[in-house]
Amino acid sequence: MRPVRLTISAFGPYAGTQRLDFTDLKGRSFFLIHGPTGSGKTTILDAVCFALYGDTSGSARDTKSIRSDHADLRTATEVEFDFSVGRTVYRIRRSPEQERPKKRGDGITVKPAEAELWELRNESGPRLAAAGWSDVTKKIEAVLGFKSSQFRQVVLLPQGDFRKLLTANSSERQEIMQVLFKTELYRHIEESLKVKAAGLKKTFEELERERLWIQGEAGIASALELEEQLKGNAAALAAVKEQLDSLAQQLKQAQQAVADGMLVQAKLAERDNAAKDLEQYTAKAVLVEEKRAELAKAQKALALADTEDMLNQLVQEIAALEAAAVQNNRQLELAQNKLAAAERQLAMEAGREAERETAAREVLQLNQLSAKVTALEEAHQAVAAARTAAGRAAGAKAELETGVSEIRAAVQQKNENYKSLLEHSAQAAGYKASVDELSRTAVKRQGLAQMQEQFAAAAKQLADGELALKQMDKAYLAARERLAALQRSWSRGQAALMAAQLTPGQACPVCGALEHPQPATNAVPVPDEQAIKAQQTIVEGLERERENLRALFGRQQSECSALSSRMKDLEQELGTEARGPADGLQAKLQTVQAAYAQAAAAGRQAEATARELVRLTENEHSLATGLEQADQAWRQADDALKRAEAILQERLAAIPEQFQQPAVLRQAQAEAEERQRRLKQSLEAAQQQAQEAARQLTKAQTGCEHASSNLNDRRHREREVQLAFVSRLQEAGFQDREDYRSAKKPPDYLSRLAERIKFFDDGLIAAKERLQRAQAAAAGLSQPDLAALEQAAAALQLNHTALVGEQIRLAALTAQQEQWLAKLNSLNSRIETAVKRFGVLGRLAEVANGGNEYKLTFQRFVLGALLDDVAIAANERLKMMSRGRYQLQRTMDRARKNAAGGLDLEVFDHYTGSARGVGTLSGGETFLASLSLALGLADVVQSYAGGIHLDTILVDEGFGTLDPEALDFAIRALLDLQQGGRLVGIISHVPELKERIDARLEVCATRHGSTACFRVG
């Protein structure tokens, strides 16, 4: 990276816009940044760092306090930086979040942070490479190859900060170098080897546990013993199968004989049952015939139900018509009375014609006054509006007079506050540095506390997992023992069943012996085959759960180990703070943060107060102008009020006093119109009532005539139906109506009775046919001896069941032994492979992760080699600057036995012939060693990282600690950098440097802000 042009605005002590063109150096590669203390020399480096990364070159300055206190409120804080990387030129522009005056109106608005990166191309013009604060920073890191912290270690060396590389411990130096040299690959190799070795070890342990568990479950000491047991059980299983085949044939024949006997017995029983069934049907025949006669008579009565229903309906209609005739006569009389009353009311309303004419004339006169009253109301409103306007104008005038007085007092108060706030805000920078340092320590301490809590929780989970695994092992062994007990009980039960069928002098179905001196017995219940299978399922389920718990326990062990390792690393970084109380550190941080917040708030309040003073001054001028305008407006409003009052008096004289109020006039109009409306409605209502009464009378007369005619028709029809019903009763065979009523039955009863008679008839036919079939099937058959046949079959079944049980036991045992043998052979092969692999990979992982005399990891070993190259490059300059006395070298010694080593530096003193720590160097010697190390690091980084261009180095202070001869050597070393084409800039107050370096960036401080310019020659 090589600077081309830097433009800063309202930044630090630079109140206005300051442009620095590095082409003004006229080809010179070594320049001095010179000026009085506090003038803004370091601010130029801050501006470069802010433009590239959005932060400053020093930890004691933050981006929130970079705005110039001298700058005008209308000048925005911004940095624009043109630089080249190789042949490509870039332009970056950044502005922080800041308060700006509103473009329209008064007040302040917050402008968000902005950043842009452009690639300047001669042939095609600028191209936007990135936009947005974080995106631009990421793009810069990709272009330069550095993060901000590495940039301040290699290119821009801030005041005092570049000594950190020399005095850092091994861990801190590793953090810096692993980023600069991109050695993450070697750390990944360490982790990969560690994970693979741990995986192999875990696999071996799991395989060994599984092998021992299988041997314990099988009750053997080796796979060879299991093979011998398997051969013996297979031979016994084959013999049992042969006996079982012969016995199965005998059992089949006995079972067939039992089935044939049961069939004969069933046929004989069917013949007897069919005869009994027919006898029952014959006994019920008489009762069924009686019900059949009842059904016939009820069906005849059902045929007459329609005529009876018609007769009943006519009787009901005649009663209803008689009641309606009485009601119609009453309505006719009422209609005649209403008509007479309506005619009298109509005659009375016709006589009020004179009242209706008087009401119409009154409504017309009041309507003519309505327009005049409306104009009078408008005049009243105009007077009120003019009076209100005059009052507002007078109030505005008084308010402006008060505002002018108040704003002048506020300006005086704001000036006093502004001076006080400036004094308080000057302390913010010191507080910020303390906050940053304490914050980093507090974050690490908090992380350690959280990690300790995680470790405690993980350890508890590990203990719980171990307890759960032990409980599962216990449950599994108990379930296995229960399964074995069930299998033994089942075998003893089968033997006892077979022994119970033995007869003295007859051969045993198992061994063939004729004598049975000690037959088997069983005093406990015999389990069935389902219980054994259910217990087998339980054992298999517990076995799977146990394996899952073992896998979980292994993962918990790995997690605890990883947490413990990370805790130790963090405790080493914190040192004594790791053991101190976190509350005390937090309280100290909060105290400093509060002080910083107050100082920063004072700075912001000072800026706000300055803006408020400007605003108040502008408001004072605006209020004075407004006061003049308000006085003129008040005079105009008073004239308008007088004119409106004159018009009002003129219109009052044209209207009678009782009707001048619009509400009174409207009420009078409403009352007159209401009287007119009531008179008209009364006449219309009387006419309508007379018409309606006449219509109702006609309707009542018609209703009476129609009802009388209907009543006569229904009486005649009732007599005809009565004669027809009596005739049909006699034809159906009923003596009278009482005989007819007793024969009537409900239709659902008749339906059920018919169904029951039909069911009886069908059952009688079926019983006769069943008896015939049963007699034919049982012809020539005799009763068999079924008990003897079943006893013979049961004896054979007991023998068969005993052999089947033995076969199941032997088959299950051989299958289980085959599975155990296959698993053992597979496990032995896998264990042998794992042991061979772990022998190589385990040792390699141990060495790569620091398992050696120097606690040196693979990545640290590579970084050590790179640090050797850095020391060689640094010693080329340090030997010259120290006149051959000092030489930097890497040491393998460690401050603590448990600390990581390999990246510590010491200085070899050729005057004494011994090596000592870099912390023993004096201030000037430390500066020379740090400068040499920084330059050496820059050389080696550029040589290893081909994509990184280190064309510039900027050094801030430190030369004042050197004697003249050491200063001369240091300057020579920096001048040598020009031979490689590098641009070298240094900041110093040493007067001799101003005389020796003819290219200078002069910084001048004034009461209104600083300025800077290049001077050559």
JSON list of C-alpha atoms in Angstrom, two decimals, residues 266-276 278-279 767-781:
[
{"chain": "A", "resi": 266, "resn": "ALA", "atom": "CA", "xyz": [-72.69, -84.90, 16.67]},
{"chain": "A", "resi": 267, "resn": "LYS", "atom": "CA", "xyz": [-74.94, -86.66, 14.09]},
{"chain": "A", "resi": 268, "resn": "LEU", "atom": "CA", "xyz": [-76.70, -88.73, 16.78]},
{"chain": "A", "resi": 269, "resn": "ALA", "atom": "CA", "xyz": [-77.25, -85.64, 18.91]},
{"chain": "A", "resi": 270, "resn": "GLU", "atom": "CA", "xyz": [-78.71, -83.76, 15.91]},
{"chain": "A", "resi": 271, "resn": "ARG", "atom": "CA", "xyz": [-81.34, -86.53, 15.37]},
{"chain": "A", "resi": 272, "resn": "ASP", "atom": "CA", "xyz": [-82.53, -86.34, 19.00]},
{"chain": "A", "resi": 273, "resn": "ASN", "atom": "CA", "xyz": [-82.65, -82.51, 19.00]},
{"chain": "A", "resi": 274, "resn": "ALA", "atom": "CA", "xyz": [-84.69, -82.41, 15.75]},
{"chain": "A", "resi": 275, "resn": "ALA", "atom": "CA", "xyz": [-87.36, -84.73, 17.21]},
{"chain": "A", "resi": 276, "resn": "LYS", "atom": "CA", "xyz": [-87.68, -82.59, 20.34]},
{"chain": "A", "resi": 278, "resn": "LEU", "atom": "CA", "xyz": [-90.91, -80.86, 16.16]},
{"chain": "A", "resi": 279, "resn": "GLU", "atom": "CA", "xyz": [-92.79, -81.86, 19.34]},
{"chain": "A", "resi": 767, "resn": "ALA", "atom": "CA", "xyz": [-88.61, -78.77, 11.83]},
{"chain": "A", "resi": 768, "resn": "LYS", "atom": "CA", "xyz": [-90.20, -81.59, 9.81]},
{"chain": "A", "resi": 769, "resn": "GLU", "atom": "CA", "xyz": [-87.50, -81.34, 7.11]},
{"chain": "A", "resi": 770, "resn": "ARG", "atom": "CA", "xyz": [-84.67, -81.21, 9.73]},
{"chain": "A", "resi": 771, "resn": "LEU", "atom": "CA", "xyz": [-85.93, -84.41, 11.40]},
{"chain": "A", "resi": 772, "resn": "GLN", "atom": "CA", "xyz": [-85.99, -86.22, 8.07]},
{"chain": "A", "resi": 773, "resn": "ARG", "atom": "CA", "xyz": [-82.37, -85.17, 7.28]},
{"chain": "A", "resi": 774, "resn": "ALA", "atom": "CA", "xyz": [-81.07, -86.08, 10.76]},
{"chain": "A", "resi": 775, "resn": "GLN", "atom": "CA", "xyz": [-82.70, -89.56, 10.67]},
{"chain": "A", "resi": 776, "resn": "ALA", "atom": "CA", "xyz": [-81.10, -90.22, 7.27]},
{"chain": "A", "resi": 777, "resn": "ALA", "atom": "CA", "xyz": [-77.65, -89.08, 8.46]},
{"chain": "A", "resi": 778, "resn": "ALA", "atom": "CA", "xyz": [-77.75, -91.17, 11.69]},
{"chain": "A", "resi": 779, "resn": "ALA", "atom": "CA", "xyz": [-78.96, -94.37, 10.06]},
{"chain": "A", "resi": 780, "resn": "GLY", "atom": "CA", "xyz": [-76.70, -97.33, 11.02]},
{"chain": "A", "resi": 781, "resn": "LEU", "atom": "CA", "xyz": [-74.49, -95.30, 13.47]}
]
